[in-house]
PDB file of C-alpha atoms in Angstrom:
ATOM      1  CA  UNK A1033     -40.211 -98.859 105.918  1.00 33.00           C
ATOM      2  CA  UNK A1034     -38.412 -95.801 107.259  1.00 33.00           C
ATOM      3  CA  UNK A1035     -39.898 -92.365 106.737  1.00 32.00           C
ATOM      4  CA  UNK A1036     -37.604 -90.044 104.816  1.00 35.00           C
ATOM      5  CA  UNK A1037     -37.520 -86.422 105.906  1.00 40.00           C
ATOM      6  CA  UNK A1038     -36.892 -84.287 102.844  1.00 43.00           C
ATOM      7  CA  UNK A1039     -37.360 -80.841 104.318  1.00 50.00           C
ATOM      8  CA  UNK A1040     -35.525 -79.153 107.157  1.00 64.00           C
ATOM      9  CA  UNK A1041     -36.424 -75.609 108.145  1.00 79.00           C
ATOM     10  CA  UNK A1042     -33.508 -73.367 107.077  1.00 86.00           C
ATOM     11  CA  UNK A1043     -33.927 -70.997 110.034  1.00 89.00           C
ATOM     12  CA  UNK A1044     -33.821 -73.886 112.524  1.00 89.00           C
ATOM     13  CA  UNK A1045     -30.814 -75.329 110.741  1.00 92.00           C
ATOM     14  CA  UNK A1046     -28.949 -71.995 110.828  1.00 93.00           C
ATOM     15  CA  UNK A1047     -29.778 -71.586 114.529  1.00 94.00           C
ATOM     16  CA  UNK A1048     -28.440 -75.110 115.137  1.00 95.00           C
ATOM     17  CA  UNK A1049     -25.233 -74.559 113.130  1.00 96.00           C
ATOM     18  CA  UNK A1050     -24.387 -71.004 114.263  1.00 96.00           C
ATOM     19  CA  UNK A1051     -22.885 -71.983 117.679  1.00 97.00           C
ATOM     20  CA  UNK A1052     -20.861 -74.771 116.034  1.00 97.00           C
ATOM     21  CA  UNK A1053     -19.389 -72.315 113.515  1.00 96.00           C
ATOM     22  CA  UNK A1054     -18.960 -69.550 116.134  1.00 96.00           C
ATOM     23  CA  UNK A1055     -16.584 -71.711 118.217  1.00 96.00           C
ATOM     24  CA  UNK A1056     -14.034 -71.377 115.385  1.00 95.00           C
ATOM     25  CA  UNK A1057     -14.316 -67.580 115.290  1.00 94.00           C
ATOM     26  CA  UNK A1058     -16.266 -67.780 112.036  1.00 94.00           C
ATOM     27  CA  UNK A1059     -19.589 -66.385 110.873  1.00 93.00           C
ATOM     28  CA  UNK A1060     -22.293 -68.575 109.406  1.00 95.00           C
ATOM     29  CA  UNK A1061     -23.099 -66.768 106.153  1.00 91.00           C
ATOM     30  CA  UNK A1062     -25.714 -69.205 104.853  1.00 91.00           C
ATOM     31  CA  UNK A1063     -27.032 -72.745 105.115  1.00 93.00           C
ATOM     32  CA  UNK A1064     -29.206 -74.139 102.375  1.00 91.00           C
ATOM     33  CA  UNK A1065     -30.580 -77.523 101.469  1.00 91.00           C
ATOM     34  CA  UNK A1066     -31.276 -78.555  97.892  1.00 90.00           C
ATOM     35  CA  UNK A1067     -32.212 -81.862  96.261  1.00 88.00           C
ATOM     36  CA  UNK A1068     -29.344 -83.825  94.710  1.00 84.00           C
ATOM     37  CA  UNK A1069     -30.762 -87.007  93.221  1.00 86.00           C
ATOM     38  CA  UNK A1070     -31.830 -89.371  96.000  1.00 86.00           C
ATOM     39  CA  UNK A1071     -29.864 -87.351  98.496  1.00 89.00           C
ATOM     40  CA  UNK A1072     -29.979 -83.755  99.641  1.00 91.00           C
ATOM     41  CA  UNK A1073     -27.102 -81.292  99.520  1.00 92.00           C
ATOM     42  CA  UNK A1074     -26.526 -79.246 102.666  1.00 94.00           C
ATOM     43  CA  UNK A1075     -24.359 -76.300 101.628  1.00 94.00           C
ATOM     44  CA  UNK A1076     -22.912 -74.239 104.486  1.00 95.00           C
ATOM     45  CA  UNK A1077     -21.019 -70.984 103.839  1.00 94.00           C
ATOM     46  CA  UNK A1078     -18.656 -69.706 106.534  1.00 95.00           C
ATOM     47  CA  UNK A1079     -16.298 -66.741 106.632  1.00 92.00           C
ATOM     48  CA  UNK A1080     -14.404 -64.536 109.052  1.00 90.00           C
ATOM     49  CA  UNK A1081     -12.345 -61.375 109.137  1.00 85.00           C
ATOM     50  CA  UNK A1082      -9.010 -62.046 107.470  1.00 81.00           C
ATOM     51  CA  UNK A1083     -10.452 -64.882 105.388  1.00 83.00           C
ATOM     52  CA  UNK A1084     -10.725 -68.588 105.999  1.00 87.00           C
ATOM     53  CA  UNK A1085      -8.167 -71.248 105.061  1.00 89.00           C
ATOM     54  CA  UNK A1086      -8.691 -74.800 103.850  1.00 91.00           C
ATOM     55  CA  UNK A1087      -7.560 -76.066 107.269  1.00 93.00           C
ATOM     56  CA  UNK A1088     -10.199 -73.851 108.910  1.00 93.00           C
ATOM     57  CA  UNK A1089     -12.865 -75.223 106.559  1.00 94.00           C
ATOM     58  CA  UNK A1090     -11.778 -78.782 107.376  1.00 95.00           C
ATOM     59  CA  UNK A1091     -12.034 -78.097 111.130  1.00 96.00           C
ATOM     60  CA  UNK A1092     -15.476 -76.491 110.783  1.00 96.00           C
ATOM     61  CA  UNK A1093     -16.640 -79.326 108.495  1.00 96.00           C
ATOM     62  CA  UNK A1094     -15.636 -81.988 111.054  1.00 96.00           C
ATOM     63  CA  UNK A1095     -17.406 -80.097 113.863  1.00 97.00           C
ATOM     64  CA  UNK A1096     -20.592 -79.609 111.820  1.00 96.00           C
ATOM     65  CA  UNK A1097     -20.574 -83.256 110.754  1.00 94.00           C
ATOM     66  CA  UNK A1098     -20.183 -84.402 114.369  1.00 95.00           C
ATOM     67  CA  UNK A1099     -22.986 -82.094 115.551  1.00 95.00           C
ATOM     68  CA  UNK A1100     -25.329 -83.281 112.789  1.00 93.00           C
ATOM     69  CA  UNK A1101     -24.531 -86.926 113.594  1.00 90.00           C
ATOM     70  CA  UNK A1102     -25.512 -86.318 117.228  1.00 91.00           C
ATOM     71  CA  UNK A1103     -28.844 -84.655 116.352  1.00 90.00           C
ATOM     72  CA  UNK A1104     -31.789 -85.480 114.104  1.00 84.00           C
ATOM     73  CA  UNK A1105     -32.241 -81.987 112.639  1.00 86.00           C
ATOM     74  CA  UNK A1106     -31.559 -83.342 109.129  1.00 87.00           C
ATOM     75  CA  UNK A1107     -34.069 -86.147 109.605  1.00 82.00           C
ATOM     76  CA  UNK A1108     -33.369 -89.655 108.444  1.00 79.00           C
ATOM     77  CA  UNK A1109     -32.874 -88.920 104.739  1.00 82.00           C
ATOM     78  CA  UNK A1110     -29.424 -89.163 103.153  1.00 88.00           C
ATOM     79  CA  UNK A1111     -27.520 -85.941 102.560  1.00 90.00           C
ATOM     80  CA  UNK A1112     -24.135 -84.604 101.511  1.00 92.00           C
ATOM     81  CA  UNK A1113     -22.488 -81.864 103.564  1.00 94.00           C
ATOM     82  CA  UNK A1114     -20.516 -79.183 101.728  1.00 95.00           C
ATOM     83  CA  UNK A1115     -18.776 -76.440 103.716  1.00 95.00           C
ATOM     84  CA  UNK A1116     -17.062 -73.595 101.885  1.00 92.00           C
ATOM     85  CA  UNK A1117     -16.371 -69.885 101.973  1.00 89.00           C
ATOM     86  CA  UNK A1118     -18.448 -67.445  99.961  1.00 86.00           C
ATOM     87  CA  UNK A1119     -16.886 -66.528  96.652  1.00 81.00           C
ATOM     88  CA  UNK A1120     -16.145 -63.021  95.471  1.00 77.00           C
ATOM     89  CA  UNK A1121     -19.484 -63.005  93.653  1.00 81.00           C
ATOM     90  CA  UNK A1122     -21.418 -62.861  96.945  1.00 84.00           C
ATOM     91  CA  UNK A1123     -23.453 -59.644  97.200  1.00 90.00           C
ATOM     92  CA  UNK A1124     -22.456 -57.314 100.037  1.00 92.00           C
ATOM     93  CA  UNK A1125     -25.504 -57.360 102.300  1.00 92.00           C
ATOM     94  CA  UNK A1126     -24.086 -56.930 105.811  1.00 93.00           C
ATOM     95  CA  UNK A1127     -21.612 -54.439 107.315  1.00 95.00           C
ATOM     96  CA  UNK A1128     -19.101 -57.274 107.883  1.00 93.00           C
ATOM     97  CA  UNK A1129     -19.149 -58.063 104.155  1.00 93.00           C
ATOM     98  CA  UNK A1130     -18.136 -54.465 103.392  1.00 94.00           C
ATOM     99  CA  UNK A1131     -15.464 -54.499 106.133  1.00 93.00           C
ATOM    100  CA  UNK A1132     -13.929 -57.708 104.792  1.00 91.00           C
ATOM    101  CA  UNK A1133     -13.638 -56.147 101.337  1.00 91.00           C
ATOM    102  CA  UNK A1134     -11.897 -52.862 102.205  1.00 92.00           C
ATOM    103  CA  UNK A1135      -9.574 -51.914  99.309  1.00 92.00           C
ATOM    104  CA  UNK A1136     -11.683 -53.829  96.763  1.00 92.00           C
ATOM    105  CA  UNK A1137     -13.622 -52.307  93.880  1.00 94.00           C
ATOM    106  CA  UNK A1138     -17.409 -52.468  94.294  1.00 95.00           C
ATOM    107  CA  UNK A1139     -20.323 -51.732  91.961  1.00 95.00           C
ATOM    108  CA  UNK A1140     -23.298 -50.274  93.834  1.00 96.00           C
ATOM    109  CA  UNK A1141     -26.901 -49.883  92.694  1.00 95.00           C
ATOM    110  CA  UNK A1142     -28.684 -47.314  94.856  1.00 95.00           C
ATOM    111  CA  UNK A1143     -32.307 -47.673  96.016  1.00 94.00           C
ATOM    112  CA  UNK A1144     -33.046 -44.138  94.766  1.00 93.00           C
ATOM    113  CA  UNK A1145     -31.766 -45.113  91.326  1.00 91.00           C
ATOM    114  CA  UNK A1146     -28.343 -44.656  89.875  1.00 92.00           C
ATOM    115  CA  UNK A1147     -25.168 -46.658  90.056  1.00 95.00           C
ATOM    116  CA  UNK A1148     -21.638 -45.994  91.160  1.00 95.00           C
ATOM    117  CA  UNK A1149     -18.383 -47.890  91.206  1.00 95.00           C
ATOM    118  CA  UNK A1150     -15.657 -47.168  93.706  1.00 96.00           C
ATOM    119  CA  UNK A1151     -12.981 -48.636  95.922  1.00 96.00           C
ATOM    120  CA  UNK A1152     -14.023 -49.358  99.519  1.00 96.00           C
ATOM    121  CA  UNK A1153     -11.835 -47.213 101.803  1.00 96.00           C
ATOM    122  CA  UNK A1154     -13.557 -47.984 105.108  1.00 95.00           C
ATOM    123  CA  UNK A1155     -16.728 -49.559 106.452  1.00 95.00           C
ATOM    124  CA  UNK A1156     -18.683 -48.919 109.638  1.00 95.00           C
ATOM    125  CA  UNK A1157     -21.886 -50.508 110.914  1.00 96.00           C
ATOM    126  CA  UNK A1158     -24.019 -47.962 108.988  1.00 96.00           C
ATOM    127  CA  UNK A1159     -22.077 -46.937 105.883  1.00 96.00           C
ATOM    128  CA  UNK A1160     -19.045 -47.431 103.687  1.00 96.00           C
ATOM    129  CA  UNK A1161     -16.689 -44.781 102.414  1.00 97.00           C
ATOM    130  CA  UNK A1162     -15.786 -45.228  98.766  1.00 96.00           C
ATOM    131  CA  UNK A1163     -13.215 -43.624  96.508  1.00 96.00           C
ATOM    132  CA  UNK A1164     -15.221 -42.845  93.387  1.00 95.00           C
ATOM    133  CA  UNK A1165     -13.007 -41.385  90.643  1.00 94.00           C
ATOM    134  CA  UNK A1166     -10.641 -39.877  93.217  1.00 94.00           C
ATOM    135  CA  UNK A1167     -13.400 -38.380  95.389  1.00 95.00           C
ATOM    136  CA  UNK A1168     -14.525 -39.774  98.747  1.00 96.00           C
ATOM    137  CA  UNK A1169     -18.206 -40.652  98.911  1.00 95.00           C
ATOM    138  CA  UNK A1170     -20.093 -42.084 101.879  1.00 95.00           C
ATOM    139  CA  UNK A1171     -22.757 -44.636 101.008  1.00 96.00           C
ATOM    140  CA  UNK A1172     -25.248 -45.643 103.711  1.00 96.00           C
ATOM    141  CA  UNK A1173     -26.131 -49.340 103.552  1.00 97.00           C
ATOM    142  CA  UNK A1174     -29.819 -48.358 103.834  1.00 96.00           C
ATOM    143  CA  UNK A1175     -29.431 -46.591 100.462  1.00 96.00           C
ATOM    144  CA  UNK A1176     -27.940 -49.657  98.724  1.00 96.00           C
ATOM    145  CA  UNK A1177     -30.183 -51.874  96.644  1.00 96.00           C
ATOM    146  CA  UNK A1178     -27.338 -54.118  95.468  1.00 95.00           C
ATOM    147  CA  UNK A1179     -23.554 -54.154  95.866  1.00 95.00           C
ATOM    148  CA  UNK A1180     -21.094 -56.572  94.329  1.00 94.00           C
ATOM    149  CA  UNK A1181     -17.305 -56.789  94.304  1.00 91.00           C
ATOM    150  CA  UNK A1182     -15.773 -56.328  90.872  1.00 92.00           C
ATOM    151  CA  UNK A1183     -13.146 -58.814  89.746  1.00 88.00           C
ATOM    152  CA  UNK A1184      -9.851 -57.044  89.061  1.00 86.00           C
ATOM    153  CA  UNK A1185      -7.050 -58.759  87.232  1.00 84.00           C
ATOM    154  CA  UNK A1186      -4.652 -55.888  87.975  1.00 75.00           C
ATOM    155  CA  UNK A1187      -5.426 -55.271  91.652  1.00 65.00           C
ATOM    156  CA  UNK A1188      -3.313 -52.698  93.452  1.00 61.00           C
ATOM    157  CA  UNK A1189      -0.198 -54.076  95.199  1.00 55.00           C
ATOM    158  CA  UNK A1190      -0.502 -55.295  98.767  1.00 51.00           C
ATOM    159  CA  UNK A1191      -3.755 -57.185  98.227  1.00 48.00           C
ATOM    160  CA  UNK A1192      -2.561 -60.708  97.597  1.00 45.00           C
ATOM    161  CA  UNK A1193      -5.296 -62.634  99.395  1.00 47.00           C
ATOM    162  CA  UNK A1194      -6.533 -65.694  97.561  1.00 43.00           C
ATOM    163  CA  UNK A1195      -9.718 -65.267  95.530  1.00 42.00           C
ATOM    164  CA  UNK A1196     -10.389 -69.014  95.442  1.00 42.00           C
ATOM    165  CA  UNK A1197     -13.085 -70.087  97.894  1.00 44.00           C
ATOM    166  CA  UNK A1198     -12.057 -72.842 100.270  1.00 48.00           C
ATOM    167  CA  UNK A1199     -14.092 -75.992  99.888  1.00 52.00           C
ATOM    168  CA  UNK A1200     -14.561 -79.161 101.906  1.00 54.00           C
ATOM    169  CA  UNK A1201     -17.064 -81.900 101.191  1.00 50.00           C
ATOM    170  CA  UNK A1202     -18.085 -84.711 103.518  1.00 49.00           C
ATOM    171  CA  UNK A1203     -20.475 -87.560 102.703  1.00 47.00           C
ATOM    172  CA  UNK A1204     -23.138 -88.214 105.322  1.00 48.00           C
ATOM    173  CA  UNK A1205     -25.637 -91.049 105.591  1.00 43.00           C
TER     174      UNK A1205
END
């Protein structure tokens, strides 16, 4: 009887996947494993500046699948691999998340209390500059408890990037 490995350390998995994802000029945003019946679901989120296309997701999915097939990091239990891009509901937790959302409307909860909503004008490694009711305001990431992009149905012209996350799913043994 074969032993089924049901748990893989997320940190080890991310460290294993990061170089695979990096070769496509993408960032590994998250890798998580959850039970899905008799199988496990390995969900991998990837993104990059300028967004990621379905073709990009397909390429990354094939490379991840090949790397996992060549290694035993997932153990011998059955799993399903799902590679996609983060949706617009992802919280902004890293400077690159802010940078990738310049021109978008964001709701910010500050660690000192209080909330503000403004349009991201620019983002550096330490802070973002927002347009809050026509006034520029710099918000240091260290002062942000939570930040989330607001869905706009009437976005300003010139921002026609797709809001639909790319998705690719591959069955693994």
